Amino acid sequence: MKVIESREGEIYDIELSEDLLEKNRKLAEENKALLNRHQVLGIDVMGSIGSGKTSLILQLSRLLKSKYRIACIAGDLTTTIDAERIKKEGVRVIQTNTGKECHLDANLVKKAFGELSLKDIDLLFIENVGNLICPAEFPLGAHRRIVVVSTTEGPYMILKHPYIFQDADVAVINKIDMAEPMRVNPDKLSKDALHIKPELKIVKTDCLKGKGIDEVIRVLGL
Amino acid sequence: MKVIESREGEIYDIELSEDLLEKNRKLAEENKALLNRHQVLGIDVMGSIGSGKTSLILQLSRLLKSKYRIACIAGDLTTTIDAERIKKEGVRVIQTNTGKECHLDANLVKKAFGELSLKDIDLLFIENVGNLICPAEFPLGAHRRIVVVSTTEGPYMILKHPYIFQDADVAVINKIDMAEPMRVNPDKLSKDALHIKPELKIVKTDCLKGKGIDEVIRVLGL
């Protein structure tokens, strides 16, 4: 992510300063230390709009809520749609509206911690803002990063977004039932992801119907 | 879009400064003046990854290339996939890789103008970087802004992204053939868009099969 800055009347493109990213990284480490102290496992869920982040969190919560005490931090520009959906599953949800911001950052997550009682939680999902670009550079302090893509996003979404796959531990290829009508080959998507990061764990799912969720749980070690 | 900045050791969220956005707006106006001088109509095509931006530009080019001399500026993080696809249609394409940047800006477009011979063009498509958040705040100098969404992005993508629809002239609801299997109601999507901006022109398309493209041409006045 770059910003434009004025310098002697000209317009330059500059990368987000290392200093600024370093400050976020430091704060993310503090967040992780706080989670560790309370023995909470944090999972950052990234992905494009409509890829199935909320559905994945809903299905994981359904299967895991008898085993773990679960909470969720839901990041969104202006609405509470995802938060309302997740609440229905009996999960405690903290809504974080980011305005025009295209990703969560460690500071926003730190603030959300203040509204949670971490000692009463075992598992914390953090649903990031919906896009495949901006969240990559901003770790939040979670122990795992999942990136969700869906076959309906076409054949190129992984190839085009190497950074976010480099930063992820698990790639979920969702809407697998739509692969055929969309003429998208899920095995090619897996191959693209593994080309970017060979140690990435890849799971194919249909989150609406609950297919593949048990495998996501397995690769997360839950 | 916000950035985090250090101030007295603390981390703050600050909005992109008005000064910076104002500089982009000014440069966008210069771009538009340049297009006007050469009688080129500029069309900024925005939308999420996989929504169908490239397919829309391909189909429009197919139908319009006998009437207008067409060029395209294709914005992408790191790849040339879209540029290669559009080139096959015989359209002159300038590739603009934005690195980790989540949108094009007026300065990048100005640079791309330098590689184009504007006097030999009538119609210029600018394919923005794929997401529904960041491009909204950065006008490029185009005469029209199209935002493309697809029914496969689920039922909430318009409600969740009011800013980009406020800034658009035309909303294209694509992959209309997938609405039923995705259980998404395209009329509800239209209603959501018109609620945000009543004067928005809305067209339903299946860009892969070329359905609805004539209507897009009509609302663009081409």
PDB file of N, CA and C in Angstrom, chain B residues 91-170:
ATOM      1  N   VAL B  91      -6.732  -4.186 -28.839  1.00  0.00           N
ATOM      2  CA  VAL B  91      -6.765  -2.890 -28.174  1.00  0.00           C
ATOM      3  C   VAL B  91      -5.360  -2.562 -27.663  1.00  0.00           C
ATOM      4  N   ARG B  92      -4.945  -1.309 -27.813  1.00  0.00           N
ATOM      5  CA  ARG B  92      -3.640  -0.892 -27.289  1.00  0.00           C
ATOM      6  C   ARG B  92      -3.736  -0.816 -25.758  1.00  0.00           C
ATOM      7  N   VAL B  93      -2.829  -1.526 -25.049  1.00  0.00           N
ATOM      8  CA  VAL B  93      -2.908  -1.597 -23.589  1.00  0.00           C
ATOM      9  C   VAL B  93      -1.628  -1.092 -22.935  1.00  0.00           C
ATOM     10  N   ILE B  94      -1.772  -0.203 -21.973  1.00  0.00           N
ATOM     11  CA  ILE B  94      -0.649   0.212 -21.130  1.00  0.00           C
ATOM     12  C   ILE B  94      -0.818  -0.475 -19.782  1.00  0.00           C
ATOM     13  N   GLN B  95       0.166  -1.272 -19.391  1.00  0.00           N
ATOM     14  CA  GLN B  95       0.117  -1.983 -18.117  1.00  0.00           C
ATOM     15  C   GLN B  95       0.675  -1.084 -17.015  1.00  0.00           C
ATOM     16  N   THR B  96      -0.047  -0.963 -15.901  1.00  0.00           N
ATOM     17  CA  THR B  96       0.443  -0.194 -14.764  1.00  0.00           C
ATOM     18  C   THR B  96       0.449  -1.080 -13.538  1.00  0.00           C
ATOM     19  N   ASN B  97       1.613  -1.553 -13.150  1.00  0.00           N
ATOM     20  CA  ASN B  97       1.692  -2.371 -11.932  1.00  0.00           C
ATOM     21  C   ASN B  97       1.833  -1.463 -10.725  1.00  0.00           C
ATOM     22  N   THR B  98       0.966  -1.688  -9.736  1.00  0.00           N
ATOM     23  CA  THR B  98       0.927  -0.791  -8.581  1.00  0.00           C
ATOM     24  C   THR B  98       1.660  -1.363  -7.368  1.00  0.00           C
ATOM     25  N   GLY B  99       2.258  -2.553  -7.518  1.00  0.00           N
ATOM     26  CA  GLY B  99       2.975  -3.137  -6.364  1.00  0.00           C
ATOM     27  C   GLY B  99       1.988  -3.532  -5.288  1.00  0.00           C
ATOM     28  N   LYS B 100       2.115  -2.909  -4.114  1.00  0.00           N
ATOM     29  CA  LYS B 100       1.189  -3.237  -3.028  1.00  0.00           C
ATOM     30  C   LYS B 100       0.050  -2.222  -2.932  1.00  0.00           C
ATOM     31  N   GLU B 101      -0.041  -1.333  -3.891  1.00  0.00           N
ATOM     32  CA  GLU B 101      -1.046  -0.279  -3.898  1.00  0.00           C
ATOM     33  C   GLU B 101      -2.418  -0.856  -4.270  1.00  0.00           C
ATOM     34  N   CYS B 102      -3.470  -0.398  -3.586  1.00  0.00           N
ATOM     35  CA  CYS B 102      -4.792  -1.006  -3.752  1.00  0.00           C
ATOM     36  C   CYS B 102      -5.704  -0.221  -4.696  1.00  0.00           C
ATOM     37  N   HIS B 103      -5.172   0.772  -5.368  1.00  0.00           N
ATOM     38  CA  HIS B 103      -5.969   1.545  -6.327  1.00  0.00           C
ATOM     39  C   HIS B 103      -5.029   2.273  -7.280  1.00  0.00           C
ATOM     40  N   LEU B 104      -5.535   2.664  -8.431  1.00  0.00           N
ATOM     41  CA  LEU B 104      -4.789   3.598  -9.275  1.00  0.00           C
ATOM     42  C   LEU B 104      -4.953   5.001  -8.696  1.00  0.00           C
ATOM     43  N   ASP B 105      -4.057   5.904  -9.029  1.00  0.00           N
ATOM     44  CA  ASP B 105      -4.262   7.308  -8.678  1.00  0.00           C
ATOM     45  C   ASP B 105      -3.992   8.159  -9.915  1.00  0.00           C
ATOM     46  N   ALA B 106      -4.345   9.442  -9.807  1.00  0.00           N
ATOM     47  CA  ALA B 106      -4.267  10.325 -10.969  1.00  0.00           C
ATOM     48  C   ALA B 106      -2.843  10.452 -11.494  1.00  0.00           C
ATOM     49  N   ASN B 107      -1.861  10.324 -10.579  1.00  0.00           N
ATOM     50  CA  ASN B 107      -0.474  10.443 -10.982  1.00  0.00           C
ATOM     51  C   ASN B 107      -0.026   9.246 -11.835  1.00  0.00           C
ATOM     52  N   LEU B 108      -0.433   8.052 -11.443  1.00  0.00           N
ATOM     53  CA  LEU B 108      -0.112   6.842 -12.226  1.00  0.00           C
ATOM     54  C   LEU B 108      -0.757   6.917 -13.607  1.00  0.00           C
ATOM     55  N   VAL B 109      -1.993   7.432 -13.646  1.00  0.00           N
ATOM     56  CA  VAL B 109      -2.692   7.543 -14.931  1.00  0.00           C
ATOM     57  C   VAL B 109      -2.004   8.592 -15.808  1.00  0.00           C
ATOM     58  N   LYS B 110      -1.583   9.686 -15.170  1.00  0.00           N
ATOM     59  CA  LYS B 110      -0.852  10.732 -15.911  1.00  0.00           C
ATOM     60  C   LYS B 110       0.406  10.144 -16.558  1.00  0.00           C
ATOM     61  N   LYS B 111       1.118   9.317 -15.771  1.00  0.00           N
ATOM     62  CA  LYS B 111       2.327   8.664 -16.305  1.00  0.00           C
ATOM     63  C   LYS B 111       1.986   7.765 -17.489  1.00  0.00           C
ATOM     64  N   ALA B 112       0.878   7.025 -17.364  1.00  0.00           N
ATOM     65  CA  ALA B 112       0.467   6.118 -18.445  1.00  0.00           C
ATOM     66  C   ALA B 112       0.109   6.899 -19.705  1.00  0.00           C
ATOM     67  N   PHE B 113      -0.458   8.104 -19.528  1.00  0.00           N
ATOM     68  CA  PHE B 113      -0.764   8.968 -20.688  1.00  0.00           C
ATOM     69  C   PHE B 113       0.502   9.192 -21.522  1.00  0.00           C
ATOM     70  N   GLY B 114       1.636   9.298 -20.808  1.00  0.00           N
ATOM     71  CA  GLY B 114       2.902   9.568 -21.474  1.00  0.00           C
ATOM     72  C   GLY B 114       3.299   8.461 -22.448  1.00  0.00           C
ATOM     73  N   GLU B 115       2.762   7.260 -22.204  1.00  0.00           N
ATOM     74  CA  GLU B 115       3.080   6.130 -23.087  1.00  0.00           C
ATOM     75  C   GLU B 115       2.031   5.939 -24.176  1.00  0.00           C
ATOM     76  N   LEU B 116       0.964   6.725 -24.089  1.00  0.00           N
ATOM     77  CA  LEU B 116      -0.108   6.630 -25.086  1.00  0.00           C
ATOM     78  C   LEU B 116      -0.008   7.814 -26.045  1.00  0.00           C
ATOM     79  N   SER B 117      -0.483   7.601 -27.259  1.00  0.00           N
ATOM     80  CA  SER B 117      -0.591   8.726 -28.174  1.00  0.00           C
ATOM     81  C   SER B 117      -2.067   9.141 -28.182  1.00  0.00           C
ATOM     82  N   LEU B 118      -2.404  10.099 -27.290  1.00  0.00           N
ATOM     83  CA  LEU B 118      -3.824  10.422 -27.071  1.00  0.00           C
ATOM     84  C   LEU B 118      -4.518  10.905 -28.339  1.00  0.00           C
ATOM     85  N   LYS B 119      -3.731  11.517 -29.259  1.00  0.00           N
ATOM     86  CA  LYS B 119      -4.363  12.032 -30.480  1.00  0.00           C
ATOM     87  C   LYS B 119      -4.858  10.900 -31.396  1.00  0.00           C
ATOM     88  N   ASP B 120      -4.377   9.687 -31.146  1.00  0.00           N
ATOM     89  CA  ASP B 120      -4.798   8.540 -31.969  1.00  0.00           C
ATOM     90  C   ASP B 120      -5.882   7.697 -31.304  1.00  0.00           C
ATOM     91  N   ILE B 121      -6.516   8.248 -30.267  1.00  0.00           N
ATOM     92  CA  ILE B 121      -7.497   7.479 -29.486  1.00  0.00           C
ATOM     93  C   ILE B 121      -8.809   8.264 -29.383  1.00  0.00           C
ATOM     94  N   ASP B 122      -9.936   7.540 -29.362  1.00  0.00           N
ATOM     95  CA  ASP B 122     -11.235   8.170 -29.098  1.00  0.00           C
ATOM     96  C   ASP B 122     -11.795   7.766 -27.732  1.00  0.00           C
ATOM     97  N   LEU B 123     -11.447   6.549 -27.334  1.00  0.00           N
ATOM     98  CA  LEU B 123     -12.074   5.971 -26.144  1.00  0.00           C
ATOM     99  C   LEU B 123     -10.987   5.295 -25.307  1.00  0.00           C
ATOM    100  N   LEU B 124     -10.925   5.658 -24.016  1.00  0.00           N
ATOM    101  CA  LEU B 124      -9.887   5.099 -23.144  1.00  0.00           C
ATOM    102  C   LEU B 124     -10.526   4.422 -21.929  1.00  0.00           C
ATOM    103  N   PHE B 125     -10.351   3.113 -21.815  1.00  0.00           N
ATOM    104  CA  PHE B 125     -10.774   2.410 -20.605  1.00  0.00           C
ATOM    105  C   PHE B 125      -9.626   2.403 -19.606  1.00  0.00           C
ATOM    106  N   ILE B 126      -9.947   2.638 -18.349  1.00  0.00           N
ATOM    107  CA  ILE B 126      -8.943   2.533 -17.292  1.00  0.00           C
ATOM    108  C   ILE B 126      -9.429   1.453 -16.326  1.00  0.00           C
ATOM    109  N   GLU B 127      -8.787   0.311 -16.325  1.00  0.00           N
ATOM    110  CA  GLU B 127      -9.197  -0.768 -15.434  1.00  0.00           C
ATOM    111  C   GLU B 127      -8.486  -0.604 -14.106  1.00  0.00           C
ATOM    112  N   ASN B 128      -9.254  -0.286 -13.078  1.00  0.00           N
ATOM    113  CA  ASN B 128      -8.693  -0.020 -11.762  1.00  0.00           C
ATOM    114  C   ASN B 128      -8.275  -1.320 -11.064  1.00  0.00           C
ATOM    115  N   VAL B 129      -7.565  -1.205  -9.943  1.00  0.00           N
ATOM    116  CA  VAL B 129      -7.158  -2.372  -9.164  1.00  0.00           C
ATOM    117  C   VAL B 129      -8.400  -2.972  -8.497  1.00  0.00           C
ATOM    118  N   GLY B 130      -8.419  -4.305  -8.360  1.00  0.00           N
ATOM    119  CA  GLY B 130      -9.630  -5.009  -7.951  1.00  0.00           C
ATOM    120  C   GLY B 130      -9.977  -4.980  -6.477  1.00  0.00           C
ATOM    121  N   ASN B 131     -10.703  -3.961  -6.052  1.00  0.00           N
ATOM    122  CA  ASN B 131     -11.392  -3.997  -4.764  1.00  0.00           C
ATOM    123  C   ASN B 131     -12.414  -2.872  -4.703  1.00  0.00           C
ATOM    124  N   LEU B 132     -13.349  -2.971  -3.754  1.00  0.00           N
ATOM    125  CA  LEU B 132     -14.480  -2.036  -3.712  1.00  0.00           C
ATOM    126  C   LEU B 132     -14.286  -0.907  -2.704  1.00  0.00           C
ATOM    127  N   ILE B 133     -13.074  -0.763  -2.194  1.00  0.00           N
ATOM    128  CA  ILE B 133     -12.874   0.239  -1.141  1.00  0.00           C
ATOM    129  C   ILE B 133     -11.983   1.382  -1.623  1.00  0.00           C
ATOM    130  N   CYS B 134     -10.737   1.045  -1.928  1.00  0.00           N
ATOM    131  CA  CYS B 134      -9.713   2.073  -2.112  1.00  0.00           C
ATOM    132  C   CYS B 134      -9.899   2.970  -3.336  1.00  0.00           C
ATOM    133  N   PRO B 135     -10.367   2.458  -4.497  1.00  0.00           N
ATOM    134  CA  PRO B 135     -10.451   3.357  -5.661  1.00  0.00           C
ATOM    135  C   PRO B 135     -11.416   4.525  -5.471  1.00  0.00           C
ATOM    136  N   ALA B 136     -12.388   4.374  -4.561  1.00  0.00           N
ATOM    137  CA  ALA B 136     -13.449   5.383  -4.431  1.00  0.00           C
ATOM    138  C   ALA B 136     -12.907   6.798  -4.222  1.00  0.00           C
ATOM    139  N   GLU B 137     -11.914   6.927  -3.359  1.00  0.00           N
ATOM    140  CA  GLU B 137     -11.446   8.266  -2.982  1.00  0.00           C
ATOM    141  C   GLU B 137     -10.498   8.905  -3.986  1.00  0.00           C
ATOM    142  N   PHE B 138     -10.102   8.136  -4.998  1.00  0.00           N
ATOM    143  CA  PHE B 138      -9.101   8.646  -5.936  1.00  0.00           C
ATOM    144  C   PHE B 138      -9.641   8.762  -7.357  1.00  0.00           C
ATOM    145  N   PRO B 139     -10.283   9.894  -7.690  1.00  0.00           N
ATOM    146  CA  PRO B 139     -10.673  10.105  -9.083  1.00  0.00           C
ATOM    147  C   PRO B 139      -9.427  10.152  -9.949  1.00  0.00           C
ATOM    148  N   LEU B 140      -9.562   9.722 -11.197  1.00  0.00           N
ATOM    149  CA  LEU B 140      -8.395   9.618 -12.087  1.00  0.00           C
ATOM    150  C   LEU B 140      -8.435  10.641 -13.218  1.00  0.00           C
ATOM    151  N   GLY B 141      -9.599  11.281 -13.386  1.00  0.00           N
ATOM    152  CA  GLY B 141      -9.763  12.209 -14.499  1.00  0.00           C
ATOM    153  C   GLY B 141     -10.646  11.638 -15.593  1.00  0.00           C
ATOM    154  N   ALA B 142     -11.231  10.462 -15.346  1.00  0.00           N
ATOM    155  CA  ALA B 142     -12.132   9.857 -16.332  1.00  0.00           C
ATOM    156  C   ALA B 142     -13.465  10.611 -16.356  1.00  0.00           C
ATOM    157  N   HIS B 143     -14.164  10.509 -17.501  1.00  0.00           N
ATOM    158  CA  HIS B 143     -15.465  11.179 -17.613  1.00  0.00           C
ATOM    159  C   HIS B 143     -16.586  10.374 -16.976  1.00  0.00           C
ATOM    160  N   ARG B 144     -16.420   9.049 -16.936  1.00  0.00           N
ATOM    161  CA  ARG B 144     -17.429   8.189 -16.324  1.00  0.00           C
ATOM    162  C   ARG B 144     -16.724   7.188 -15.427  1.00  0.00           C
ATOM    163  N   ARG B 145     -17.398   6.829 -14.328  1.00  0.00           N
ATOM    164  CA  ARG B 145     -16.907   5.753 -13.464  1.00  0.00           C
ATOM    165  C   ARG B 145     -17.955   4.631 -13.442  1.00  0.00           C
ATOM    166  N   ILE B 146     -17.512   3.441 -13.814  1.00  0.00           N
ATOM    167  CA  ILE B 146     -18.378   2.264 -13.758  1.00  0.00           C
ATOM    168  C   ILE B 146     -17.922   1.417 -12.574  1.00  0.00           C
ATOM    169  N   VAL B 147     -18.849   0.913 -11.780  1.00  0.00           N
ATOM    170  CA  VAL B 147     -18.479  -0.084 -10.784  1.00  0.00           C
ATOM    171  C   VAL B 147     -19.166  -1.399 -11.153  1.00  0.00           C
ATOM    172  N   VAL B 148     -18.360  -2.458 -11.222  1.00  0.00           N
ATOM    173  CA  VAL B 148     -18.859  -3.784 -11.601  1.00  0.00           C
ATOM    174  C   VAL B 148     -18.932  -4.657 -10.355  1.00  0.00           C
ATOM    175  N   VAL B 149     -20.106  -5.225 -10.090  1.00  0.00           N
ATOM    176  CA  VAL B 149     -20.220  -6.242  -9.034  1.00  0.00           C
ATOM    177  C   VAL B 149     -20.782  -7.498  -9.689  1.00  0.00           C
ATOM    178  N   SER B 150     -20.570  -8.640  -9.078  1.00  0.00           N
ATOM    179  CA  SER B 150     -21.159  -9.857  -9.641  1.00  0.00           C
ATOM    180  C   SER B 150     -22.006 -10.548  -8.583  1.00  0.00           C
ATOM    181  N   THR B 151     -23.062 -11.215  -9.037  1.00  0.00           N
ATOM    182  CA  THR B 151     -23.995 -11.853  -8.089  1.00  0.00           C
ATOM    183  C   THR B 151     -23.285 -12.890  -7.216  1.00  0.00           C
ATOM    184  N   THR B 152     -22.154 -13.405  -7.705  1.00  0.00           N
ATOM    185  CA  THR B 152     -21.423 -14.421  -6.942  1.00  0.00           C
ATOM    186  C   THR B 152     -20.698 -13.833  -5.728  1.00  0.00           C
ATOM    187  N   GLU B 153     -20.702 -12.510  -5.594  1.00  0.00           N
ATOM    188  CA  GLU B 153     -20.090 -11.880  -4.413  1.00  0.00           C
ATOM    189  C   GLU B 153     -21.045 -11.877  -3.220  1.00  0.00           C
ATOM    190  N   GLY B 154     -22.221 -12.468  -3.395  1.00  0.00           N
ATOM    191  CA  GLY B 154     -23.169 -12.558  -2.283  1.00  0.00           C
ATOM    192  C   GLY B 154     -24.133 -11.396  -2.240  1.00  0.00           C
ATOM    193  N   PRO B 155     -24.990 -11.324  -1.213  1.00  0.00           N
ATOM    194  CA  PRO B 155     -26.064 -10.332  -1.187  1.00  0.00           C
ATOM    195  C   PRO B 155     -25.690  -8.969  -0.575  1.00  0.00           C
ATOM    196  N   TYR B 156     -24.484  -8.852   0.012  1.00  0.00           N
ATOM    197  CA  TYR B 156     -24.210  -7.657   0.830  1.00  0.00           C
ATOM    198  C   TYR B 156     -23.181  -6.695   0.246  1.00  0.00           C
ATOM    199  N   MET B 157     -22.615  -7.015  -0.944  1.00  0.00           N
ATOM    200  CA  MET B 157     -21.459  -6.229  -1.385  1.00  0.00           C
ATOM    201  C   MET B 157     -21.797  -4.768  -1.670  1.00  0.00           C
ATOM    202  N   ILE B 158     -23.037  -4.470  -2.039  1.00  0.00           N
ATOM    203  CA  ILE B 158     -23.393  -3.070  -2.297  1.00  0.00           C
ATOM    204  C   ILE B 158     -23.645  -2.339  -0.976  1.00  0.00           C
ATOM    205  N   LEU B 159     -24.464  -2.928  -0.119  1.00  0.00           N
ATOM    206  CA  LEU B 159     -24.737  -2.338   1.198  1.00  0.00           C
ATOM    207  C   LEU B 159     -23.463  -2.005   1.968  1.00  0.00           C
ATOM    208  N   LYS B 160     -22.448  -2.893   1.815  1.00  0.00           N
ATOM    209  CA  LYS B 160     -21.225  -2.724   2.614  1.00  0.00           C
ATOM    210  C   LYS B 160     -20.271  -1.673   2.046  1.00  0.00           C
ATOM    211  N   HIS B 161     -20.485  -1.242   0.797  1.00  0.00           N
ATOM    212  CA  HIS B 161     -19.530  -0.334   0.159  1.00  0.00           C
ATOM    213  C   HIS B 161     -20.198   0.908  -0.412  1.00  0.00           C
ATOM    214  N   PRO B 162     -20.863   1.687   0.448  1.00  0.00           N
ATOM    215  CA  PRO B 162     -21.605   2.842  -0.073  1.00  0.00           C
ATOM    216  C   PRO B 162     -20.730   3.858  -0.812  1.00  0.00           C
ATOM    217  N   TYR B 163     -19.477   4.032  -0.371  1.00  0.00           N
ATOM    218  CA  TYR B 163     -18.661   5.123  -0.934  1.00  0.00           C
ATOM    219  C   TYR B 163     -18.430   4.965  -2.432  1.00  0.00           C
ATOM    220  N   ILE B 164     -18.119   3.735  -2.854  1.00  0.00           N
ATOM    221  CA  ILE B 164     -17.767   3.535  -4.260  1.00  0.00           C
ATOM    222  C   ILE B 164     -19.002   3.701  -5.156  1.00  0.00           C
ATOM    223  N   PHE B 165     -20.186   3.381  -4.626  1.00  0.00           N
ATOM    224  CA  PHE B 165     -21.400   3.557  -5.432  1.00  0.00           C
ATOM    225  C   PHE B 165     -21.792   5.026  -5.501  1.00  0.00           C
ATOM    226  N   GLN B 166     -21.518   5.771  -4.438  1.00  0.00           N
ATOM    227  CA  GLN B 166     -21.741   7.217  -4.472  1.00  0.00           C
ATOM    228  C   GLN B 166     -20.901   7.879  -5.554  1.00  0.00           C
ATOM    229  N   ASP B 167     -19.712   7.342  -5.782  1.00  0.00           N
ATOM    230  CA  ASP B 167     -18.777   7.952  -6.729  1.00  0.00           C
ATOM    231  C   ASP B 167     -18.963   7.467  -8.162  1.00  0.00           C
ATOM    232  N   ALA B 168     -19.845   6.470  -8.380  1.00  0.00           N
ATOM    233  CA  ALA B 168     -19.983   5.879  -9.716  1.00  0.00           C
ATOM    234  C   ALA B 168     -21.134   6.527 -10.491  1.00  0.00           C
ATOM    235  N   ASP B 169     -21.075   6.409 -11.823  1.00  0.00           N
ATOM    236  CA  ASP B 169     -22.184   6.839 -12.690  1.00  0.00           C
ATOM    237  C   ASP B 169     -23.016   5.644 -13.128  1.00  0.00           C
ATOM    238  N   VAL B 170     -22.338   4.506 -13.313  1.00  0.00           N
ATOM    239  CA  VAL B 170     -23.004   3.291 -13.793  1.00  0.00           C
ATOM    240  C   VAL B 170     -22.624   2.127 -12.882  1.00  0.00           C
TER     241      VAL B 170
END
